[in-house]
GROMACS .gro file of N, CA and C in nm:
model
  438
    1MET      N    1   1.788   0.363   1.479
    1MET     CA    2   1.865   0.277   1.390
    1MET      C    3   1.772   0.202   1.294
    2LYS      N    4   1.657   0.158   1.346
    2LYS     CA    5   1.565   0.085   1.260
    2LYS      C    6   1.508   0.174   1.151
    3HIS      N    7   1.483   0.301   1.184
    3HIS     CA    8   1.430   0.392   1.084
    3HIS      C    9   1.531   0.417   0.973
    4SER      N   10   1.656   0.432   1.010
    4SER     CA   11   1.757   0.458   0.907
    4SER      C   12   1.779   0.336   0.819
    5LEU      N   13   1.773   0.217   0.876
    5LEU     CA   14   1.787   0.095   0.798
    5LEU      C   15   1.669   0.080   0.701
    6LEU      N   16   1.548   0.107   0.749
    6LEU     CA   17   1.431   0.099   0.662
    6LEU      C   18   1.434   0.204   0.552
    7LEU      N   19   1.476   0.325   0.587
    7LEU     CA   20   1.488   0.429   0.485
    7LEU      C   21   1.592   0.394   0.380
    8LEU      N   22   1.701   0.335   0.423
    8LEU     CA   23   1.804   0.293   0.328
    8LEU      C   24   1.752   0.182   0.236
    9CYS      N   25   1.681   0.086   0.292
    9CYS     CA   26   1.623  -0.022   0.209
    9CYS      C   27   1.520   0.033   0.111
   10LYS      N   28   1.436   0.126   0.157
   10LYS     CA   29   1.337   0.186   0.068
   10LYS      C   30   1.404   0.269  -0.042
   11PHE      N   31   1.511   0.340  -0.006
   11PHE     CA   32   1.582   0.420  -0.105
   11PHE      C   33   1.647   0.331  -0.211
   12ILE      N   34   1.707   0.222  -0.168
   12ILE     CA   35   1.770   0.130  -0.265
   12ILE      C   36   1.665   0.069  -0.357
   13ALA      N   37   1.551   0.026  -0.301
   13ALA     CA   38   1.444  -0.029  -0.384
   13ALA      C   39   1.390   0.075  -0.481
   14SER      N   40   1.372   0.198  -0.433
   14SER     CA   41   1.324   0.306  -0.520
   14SER      C   42   1.425   0.340  -0.629
   15PHE      N   43   1.552   0.342  -0.591
   15PHE     CA   44   1.656   0.372  -0.689
   15PHE      C   45   1.661   0.266  -0.798
   16ILE      N   46   1.652   0.141  -0.759
   16ILE     CA   47   1.651   0.032  -0.858
   16ILE      C   48   1.528   0.042  -0.948
   17ALA      N   49   1.412   0.069  -0.886
   17ALA     CA   50   1.288   0.078  -0.963
   17ALA      C   51   1.293   0.193  -1.063
   18PHE      N   52   1.342   0.308  -1.019
   18PHE     CA   53   1.348   0.423  -1.109
   18PHE      C   54   1.459   0.409  -1.212
   19THR      N   55   1.563   0.337  -1.178
   19THR     CA   56   1.666   0.309  -1.278
   19THR      C   57   1.607   0.225  -1.390
   20ILE      N   58   1.532   0.123  -1.353
   20ILE     CA   59   1.467   0.039  -1.454
   20ILE      C   60   1.364   0.120  -1.532
   21GLY      N   61   1.281   0.195  -1.460
   21GLY     CA   62   1.173   0.268  -1.524
   21GLY      C   63   1.215   0.388  -1.606
   22PHE      N   64   1.321   0.457  -1.565
   22PHE     CA   65   1.360   0.580  -1.635
   22PHE      C   66   1.471   0.560  -1.736
   23PHE      N   67   1.572   0.487  -1.701
   23PHE     CA   68   1.684   0.472  -1.794
   23PHE      C   69   1.642   0.399  -1.921
   24TYR      N   70   1.554   0.301  -1.907
   24TYR     CA   71   1.515   0.224  -2.024
   24TYR      C   72   1.400   0.286  -2.102
   25PHE      N   73   1.321   0.372  -2.037
   25PHE     CA   74   1.203   0.425  -2.103
   25PHE      C   75   1.205   0.574  -2.128
   26SER      N   76   1.305   0.645  -2.080
   26SER     CA   77   1.310   0.789  -2.106
   26SER      C   78   1.454   0.837  -2.103
   27GLU      N   79   1.470   0.966  -2.124
   27GLU     CA   80   1.603   1.024  -2.131
   27GLU      C   81   1.646   1.081  -1.995
   28ALA      N   82   1.621   1.009  -1.888
   28ALA     CA   83   1.653   1.055  -1.752
   28ALA      C   84   1.803   1.048  -1.725
   29THR      N   85   1.847   1.134  -1.637
   29THR     CA   86   1.986   1.134  -1.594
   29THR      C   87   1.997   1.070  -1.456
   30PHE      N   88   2.119   1.052  -1.410
   30PHE     CA   89   2.143   0.996  -1.278
   30PHE      C   90   2.084   1.085  -1.169
   31VAL      N   91   2.092   1.215  -1.187
   31VAL     CA   92   2.038   1.310  -1.089
   31VAL      C   93   1.885   1.299  -1.084
   32ASP      N   94   1.820   1.282  -1.199
   32ASP     CA   95   1.674   1.266  -1.201
   32ASP      C   96   1.631   1.140  -1.126
   33VAL      N   97   1.700   1.032  -1.150
   33VAL     CA   98   1.666   0.906  -1.084
   33VAL      C   99   1.686   0.918  -0.933
   34THR      N  100   1.797   0.979  -0.892
   34THR     CA  101   1.826   0.994  -0.749
   34THR      C  102   1.724   1.086  -0.682
   35THR      N  103   1.685   1.193  -0.749
   35THR     CA  104   1.587   1.285  -0.693
   35THR      C  105   1.451   1.219  -0.678
   36PHE      N  106   1.407   1.148  -0.779
   36PHE     CA  107   1.281   1.075  -0.770
   36PHE      C  108   1.285   0.971  -0.659
   37ALA      N  109   1.395   0.899  -0.648
   37ALA     CA  110   1.407   0.796  -0.545
   37ALA      C  111   1.404   0.857  -0.405
   38LEU      N  112   1.470   0.969  -0.388
   38LEU     CA  113   1.471   1.036  -0.258
   38LEU      C  114   1.333   1.090  -0.223
   39LEU      N  115   1.265   1.152  -0.318
   39LEU     CA  116   1.131   1.205  -0.295
   39LEU      C  117   1.033   1.095  -0.258
   40VAL      N  118   1.032   0.989  -0.336
   40VAL     CA  119   0.938   0.880  -0.311
   40VAL      C  120   0.971   0.808  -0.180
   41THR      N  121   1.098   0.795  -0.149
   41THR     CA  122   1.137   0.729  -0.024
   41THR      C  123   1.086   0.804   0.097
   42VAL      N  124   1.108   0.933   0.100
   42VAL     CA  125   1.070   1.012   0.218
   42VAL      C  126   0.918   1.021   0.232
   43VAL      N  127   0.849   1.056   0.125
   43VAL     CA  128   0.704   1.072   0.133
   43VAL      C  129   0.635   0.938   0.156
   44SER      N  130   0.682   0.834   0.092
   44SER     CA  131   0.624   0.702   0.110
   44SER      C  132   0.646   0.650   0.251
   45TYR      N  133   0.761   0.679   0.309
   45TYR     CA  134   0.788   0.634   0.445
   45TYR      C  135   0.698   0.706   0.545
   46ILE      N  136   0.683   0.837   0.527
   46ILE     CA  137   0.601   0.913   0.622
   46ILE      C  138   0.454   0.879   0.604
   47ALA      N  139   0.405   0.886   0.481
   47ALA     CA  140   0.262   0.865   0.458
   47ALA      C  141   0.223   0.717   0.463
   48GLY      N  142   0.300   0.634   0.397
   48GLY     CA  143   0.262   0.493   0.387
   48GLY      C  144   0.297   0.410   0.508
   49ASP      N  145   0.421   0.423   0.554
   49ASP     CA  146   0.468   0.334   0.660
   49ASP      C  147   0.437   0.384   0.801
   50LEU      N  148   0.440   0.514   0.821
   50LEU     CA  149   0.414   0.566   0.955
   50LEU      C  150   0.268   0.604   0.978
   51PHE      N  151   0.192   0.629   0.870
   51PHE     CA  152   0.052   0.666   0.887
   51PHE      C  153  -0.044   0.555   0.845
   52LEU      N  154  -0.034   0.508   0.721
   52LEU     CA  155  -0.130   0.410   0.670
   52LEU      C  156  -0.111   0.270   0.727
   53LEU      N  157   0.013   0.226   0.737
   53LEU     CA  158   0.039   0.088   0.781
   53LEU      C  159  -0.012   0.060   0.922
   54PRO      N  160   0.013   0.144   1.022
   54PRO     CA  161  -0.039   0.112   1.155
   54PRO      C  162  -0.190   0.124   1.167
   55ARG      N  163  -0.250   0.213   1.089
   55ARG     CA  164  -0.393   0.237   1.105
   55ARG      C  165  -0.481   0.147   1.020
   56PHE      N  166  -0.437   0.116   0.899
   56PHE     CA  167  -0.524   0.045   0.806
   56PHE      C  168  -0.470  -0.090   0.761
   57GLY      N  169  -0.347  -0.121   0.790
   57GLY     CA  170  -0.293  -0.251   0.755
   57GLY      C  171  -0.208  -0.251   0.628
   58ASN      N  172  -0.159  -0.368   0.597
   58ASN     CA  173  -0.061  -0.386   0.490
   58ASN      C  174  -0.120  -0.360   0.352
   59THR      N  175  -0.239  -0.406   0.327
   59THR     CA  176  -0.296  -0.395   0.193
   59THR      C  177  -0.320  -0.250   0.154
   60ILE      N  178  -0.378  -0.173   0.243
   60ILE     CA  179  -0.405  -0.032   0.214
   60ILE      C  180  -0.274   0.045   0.198
   61ALA      N  181  -0.174   0.012   0.280
   61ALA     CA  182  -0.044   0.079   0.269
   61ALA      C  183   0.023   0.046   0.135
   62LEU      N  184   0.012  -0.078   0.090
   62LEU     CA  185   0.070  -0.115  -0.041
   62LEU      C  186   0.000  -0.043  -0.156
   63VAL      N  187  -0.132  -0.037  -0.149
   63VAL     CA  188  -0.207   0.033  -0.254
   63VAL      C  189  -0.172   0.181  -0.253
   64GLY      N  190  -0.160   0.238  -0.134
   64GLY     CA  191  -0.122   0.379  -0.123
   64GLY      C  192   0.017   0.406  -0.178
   65ASP      N  193   0.113   0.318  -0.147
   65ASP     CA  194   0.248   0.334  -0.201
   65ASP      C  195   0.250   0.320  -0.353
   66PHE      N  196   0.176   0.223  -0.404
   66PHE     CA  197   0.170   0.204  -0.549
   66PHE      C  198   0.111   0.327  -0.617
   67LEU      N  199  -0.002   0.376  -0.567
   67LEU     CA  200  -0.067   0.491  -0.630
   67LEU      C  201   0.017   0.617  -0.618
   68PHE      N  202   0.079   0.638  -0.502
   68PHE     CA  203   0.164   0.756  -0.488
   68PHE      C  204   0.281   0.751  -0.584
   69THR      N  205   0.347   0.637  -0.595
   69THR     CA  206   0.461   0.625  -0.685
   69THR      C  207   0.417   0.646  -0.830
   70TYR      N  208   0.308   0.584  -0.867
   70TYR     CA  209   0.259   0.597  -1.003
   70TYR      C  210   0.226   0.743  -1.037
   71LEU      N  211   0.153   0.809  -0.947
   71LEU     CA  212   0.115   0.948  -0.973
   71LEU      C  213   0.234   1.042  -0.969
   72ALA      N  214   0.327   1.020  -0.877
   72ALA     CA  215   0.445   1.106  -0.867
   72ALA      C  216   0.528   1.096  -0.994
   73VAL      N  217   0.549   0.975  -1.041
   73VAL     CA  218   0.629   0.958  -1.163
   73VAL      C  219   0.554   1.014  -1.283
   74TRP      N  220   0.424   0.992  -1.288
   74TRP     CA  221   0.347   1.040  -1.401
   74TRP      C  222   0.347   1.194  -1.405
   75ILE      N  223   0.321   1.257  -1.290
   75ILE     CA  224   0.311   1.403  -1.288
   75ILE      C  225   0.447   1.469  -1.308
   76PHE      N  226   0.544   1.431  -1.225
   76PHE     CA  227   0.674   1.495  -1.236
   76PHE      C  228   0.750   1.451  -1.361
   77GLY      N  229   0.724   1.329  -1.405
   77GLY     CA  230   0.787   1.283  -1.528
   77GLY      C  231   0.735   1.357  -1.650
   78SER      N  232   0.606   1.389  -1.650
   78SER     CA  233   0.552   1.463  -1.764
   78SER      C  234   0.602   1.607  -1.767
   79VAL      N  235   0.641   1.660  -1.652
   79VAL     CA  236   0.698   1.795  -1.649
   79VAL      C  237   0.842   1.792  -1.697
   80LEU      N  238   0.919   1.692  -1.654
   80LEU     CA  239   1.061   1.687  -1.689
   80LEU      C  240   1.088   1.627  -1.826
   81PHE      N  241   1.013   1.524  -1.860
   81PHE     CA  242   1.035   1.454  -1.986
   81PHE      C  243   0.912   1.475  -2.074
   82HIS      N  244   0.928   1.470  -2.203
   82HIS     CA  245   0.819   1.507  -2.291
   82HIS      C  246   0.768   1.392  -2.378
   83ASN      N  247   0.792   1.271  -2.338
   83ASN     CA  248   0.742   1.157  -2.412
   83ASN      C  249   0.643   1.083  -2.321
   84TYR      N  250   0.515   1.105  -2.343
   84TYR     CA  251   0.413   1.054  -2.251
   84TYR      C  252   0.400   0.903  -2.252
   85MET      N  253   0.418   0.841  -2.365
   85MET     CA  254   0.406   0.696  -2.371
   85MET      C  255   0.518   0.629  -2.291
   86LEU      N  256   0.636   0.682  -2.301
   86LEU     CA  257   0.748   0.625  -2.224
   86LEU      C  258   0.731   0.653  -2.075
   87ILE      N  259   0.674   0.768  -2.041
   87ILE     CA  260   0.648   0.798  -1.900
   87ILE      C  261   0.542   0.702  -1.844
   88ALA      N  262   0.443   0.670  -1.923
   88ALA     CA  263   0.338   0.578  -1.878
   88ALA      C  264   0.397   0.441  -1.846
   89TRP      N  265   0.478   0.387  -1.936
   89TRP     CA  266   0.539   0.257  -1.910
   89TRP      C  267   0.640   0.263  -1.797
   90GLY      N  268   0.716   0.371  -1.790
   90GLY     CA  269   0.813   0.385  -1.682
   90GLY      C  270   0.747   0.399  -1.547
   91SER      N  271   0.635   0.470  -1.540
   91SER     CA  272   0.568   0.489  -1.412
   91SER      C  273   0.500   0.362  -1.364
   92ILE      N  274   0.439   0.288  -1.453
   92ILE     CA  275   0.373   0.164  -1.410
   92ILE      C  276   0.475   0.060  -1.369
   93LEU      N  277   0.585   0.051  -1.440
   93LEU     CA  278   0.689  -0.044  -1.405
   93LEU      C  279   0.757  -0.006  -1.274
   94SER      N  280   0.786   0.121  -1.256
   94SER     CA  281   0.847   0.167  -1.131
   94SER      C  282   0.755   0.144  -1.013
   95ALA      N  283   0.628   0.177  -1.028
   95ALA     CA  284   0.533   0.157  -0.918
   95ALA      C  285   0.518   0.009  -0.884
   96PHE      N  286   0.520  -0.077  -0.984
   96PHE     CA  287   0.509  -0.221  -0.959
   96PHE      C  288   0.632  -0.274  -0.885
   97VAL      N  289   0.750  -0.232  -0.927
   97VAL     CA  290   0.873  -0.278  -0.860
   97VAL      C  291   0.879  -0.227  -0.717
   98ILE      N  292   0.838  -0.103  -0.695
   98ILE     CA  293   0.838  -0.048  -0.559
   98ILE      C  294   0.735  -0.119  -0.473
   99ALA      N  295   0.619  -0.152  -0.526
   99ALA     CA  296   0.518  -0.225  -0.449
   99ALA      C  297   0.569  -0.363  -0.408
  100ILE      N  298   0.644  -0.428  -0.494
  100ILE     CA  299   0.702  -0.558  -0.457
  100ILE      C  300   0.803  -0.541  -0.345
  101GLY      N  301   0.886  -0.436  -0.353
  101GLY     CA  302   0.981  -0.410  -0.246
  101GLY      C  303   0.913  -0.371  -0.116
  102GLU      N  304   0.800  -0.301  -0.126
  102GLU     CA  305   0.727  -0.259  -0.006
  102GLU      C  306   0.666  -0.376   0.069
  103VAL      N  307   0.636  -0.483   0.000
  103VAL     CA  308   0.585  -0.602   0.068
  103VAL      C  309   0.685  -0.648   0.174
  104PHE      N  310   0.811  -0.653   0.138
  104PHE     CA  311   0.914  -0.698   0.232
  104PHE      C  312   0.941  -0.594   0.341
  105VAL      N  313   0.937  -0.467   0.304
  105VAL     CA  314   0.959  -0.361   0.404
  105VAL      C  315   0.846  -0.361   0.506
  106HIS      N  316   0.722  -0.374   0.461
  106HIS     CA  317   0.609  -0.376   0.553
  106HIS      C  318   0.612  -0.501   0.641
  107ARG      N  319   0.649  -0.613   0.584
  107ARG     CA  320   0.658  -0.735   0.664
  107ARG      C  321   0.763  -0.720   0.774
  108TYR      N  322   0.876  -0.660   0.739
  108TYR     CA  323   0.981  -0.636   0.839
  108TYR      C  324   0.933  -0.539   0.945
  109MET      N  325   0.865  -0.432   0.903
  109MET     CA  326   0.816  -0.333   0.999
  109MET      C  327   0.713  -0.391   1.093
  110LEU      N  328   0.621  -0.469   1.042
  110LEU     CA  329   0.518  -0.527   1.128
  110LEU      C  330   0.576  -0.629   1.225
  111LYS      N  331   0.682  -0.696   1.185
  111LYS     CA  332   0.740  -0.798   1.272
  111LYS      C  333   0.834  -0.739   1.376
  112HIS      N  334   0.914  -0.639   1.341
  112HIS     CA  335   1.021  -0.593   1.429
  112HIS      C  336   0.997  -0.460   1.497
  113SER      N  337   0.901  -0.385   1.457
  113SER     CA  338   0.882  -0.252   1.514
  113SER      C  339   0.766  -0.253   1.611
  114ARG      N  340   0.789  -0.200   1.729
  114ARG     CA  341   0.683  -0.193   1.829
  114ARG      C  342   0.590  -0.075   1.803
  115SER      N  343   0.642   0.028   1.739
  115SER     CA  344   0.559   0.145   1.713
  115SER      C  345   0.461   0.121   1.600
  116VAL      N  346   0.481   0.017   1.521
  116VAL     CA  347   0.392  -0.012   1.409
  116VAL      C  348   0.319  -0.142   1.438
  117GLN      N  349   0.223  -0.134   1.524
  117GLN     CA  350   0.135  -0.246   1.550
  117GLN      C  351  -0.003  -0.205   1.502
  118THR      N  352  -0.072  -0.296   1.437
  118THR     CA  353  -0.203  -0.260   1.385
  118THR      C  354  -0.296  -0.232   1.501
  119ASN      N  355  -0.370  -0.126   1.488
  119ASN     CA  356  -0.461  -0.083   1.592
  119ASN      C  357  -0.590  -0.163   1.579
  120GLU      N  358  -0.622  -0.241   1.680
  120GLU     CA  359  -0.739  -0.327   1.673
  120GLU      C  360  -0.869  -0.247   1.676
  121SER      N  361  -0.868  -0.130   1.738
  121SER     CA  362  -0.991  -0.054   1.749
  121SER      C  363  -1.033   0.007   1.615
  122THR      N  364  -0.941   0.029   1.523
  122THR     CA  365  -0.978   0.087   1.395
  122THR      C  366  -1.023  -0.017   1.294
  123GLN      N  367  -0.994  -0.141   1.321
  123GLN     CA  368  -1.039  -0.244   1.229
  123GLN      C  369  -1.184  -0.278   1.260
  124THR      N  370  -1.268  -0.263   1.162
  124THR     CA  371  -1.410  -0.281   1.181
  124THR      C  372  -1.442  -0.429   1.197
  125ARG      N  373  -1.519  -0.455   1.296
  125ARG     CA  374  -1.562  -0.593   1.319
  125ARG      C  375  -1.712  -0.591   1.330
  126PHE      N  376  -1.778  -0.648   1.235
  126PHE     CA  377  -1.922  -0.646   1.233
  126PHE      C  378  -1.976  -0.760   1.317
  127ALA      N  379  -2.080  -0.730   1.389
  127ALA     CA  380  -2.142  -0.831   1.475
  127ALA      C  381  -2.279  -0.864   1.419
  128PHE      N  382  -2.280  -0.953   1.327
  128PHE     CA  383  -2.405  -0.998   1.270
  128PHE      C  384  -2.444  -1.132   1.333
  129ASP      N  385  -2.450  -1.132   1.463
  129ASP     CA  386  -2.488  -1.256   1.532
  129ASP      C  387  -2.639  -1.269   1.528
  130THR      N  388  -2.682  -1.391   1.525
  130THR     CA  389  -2.826  -1.417   1.526
  130THR      C  390  -2.858  -1.507   1.644
  131GLU      N  391  -2.982  -1.497   1.685
  131GLU     CA  392  -3.027  -1.585   1.792
  131GLU      C  393  -3.100  -1.700   1.726
  132PHE      N  394  -3.072  -1.816   1.776
  132PHE     CA  395  -3.137  -1.934   1.721
  132PHE      C  396  -3.242  -1.984   1.820
  133GLY      N  397  -3.353  -2.017   1.770
  133GLY     CA  398  -3.460  -2.072   1.853
  133GLY      C  399  -3.542  -2.166   1.767
  134GLU      N  400  -3.623  -2.242   1.833
  134GLU     CA  401  -3.706  -2.335   1.758
  134GLU      C  402  -3.836  -2.266   1.721
  135ASP      N  403  -3.877  -2.284   1.600
  135ASP     CA  404  -4.004  -2.228   1.557
  135ASP      C  405  -4.115  -2.322   1.602
  136GLU      N  406  -4.220  -2.260   1.646
  136GLU     CA  407  -4.333  -2.341   1.688
  136GLU      C  408  -4.424  -2.365   1.568
  137ASP      N  409  -4.485  -2.477   1.570
  137ASP     CA  410  -4.579  -2.508   1.465
  137ASP      C  411  -4.713  -2.446   1.503
  138TYR      N  412  -4.753  -2.342   1.433
  138TYR     CA  413  -4.871  -2.267   1.469
  138TYR      C  414  -5.000  -2.344   1.442
  139SER      N  415  -4.994  -2.442   1.354
  139SER     CA  416  -5.116  -2.520   1.329
  139SER      C  417  -5.152  -2.602   1.452
  140GLU      N  418  -5.053  -2.650   1.527
  140GLU     CA  419  -5.082  -2.726   1.649
  140GLU      C  420  -5.136  -2.633   1.759
  141ILE      N  421  -5.088  -2.512   1.765
  141ILE     CA  422  -5.137  -2.416   1.866
  141ILE      C  423  -5.283  -2.380   1.838
  142GLN      N  424  -5.317  -2.362   1.711
  142GLN     CA  425  -5.455  -2.329   1.677
  142GLN      C  426  -5.547  -2.446   1.706
  143LYS      N  427  -5.500  -2.571   1.685
  143LYS     CA  428  -5.583  -2.690   1.713
  143LYS      C  429  -5.609  -2.700   1.862
  144LYS      N  430  -5.510  -2.666   1.946
  144LYS     CA  431  -5.528  -2.674   2.090
  144LYS      C  432  -5.626  -2.568   2.139
  145GLU      N  433  -5.629  -2.453   2.077
  145GLU     CA  434  -5.719  -2.347   2.116
  145GLU      C  435  -5.862  -2.380   2.077
  146ASP      N  436  -5.881  -2.453   1.970
  146ASP     CA  437  -6.017  -2.487   1.924
  146ASP      C  438  -6.070  -2.596   2.006
   0.00000   0.00000   0.00000
């Protein structure tokens, strides 16, 4: 049930983002917007939410979702539509809106899902501990030896 609710929320956010990005910046149809939203929803959920989020955390998952959305819209948009400047603005705006929506989806997933807990062993923790000791004054040691 939680997966279907999250997929529905991601689909609605993607649909809104692509509606803003495509309808205003290119000659996209309703079918194009729905197809892009469905593609980005499924791939982003599998790659970003089920793979990147548990292993690397929220920031890496957000960057991954942003880059995937941007590249998907740029590549597939340039194949379907032939106005590159409008595709550029549409893809950056769509990726930005989806990244904002992903913040809330990731927050919900991290709070309510047991299967998505950050793995502590993969997070690098550097141990740059130092030992503290008192330095001896070597001039006093040399005076005692003489």
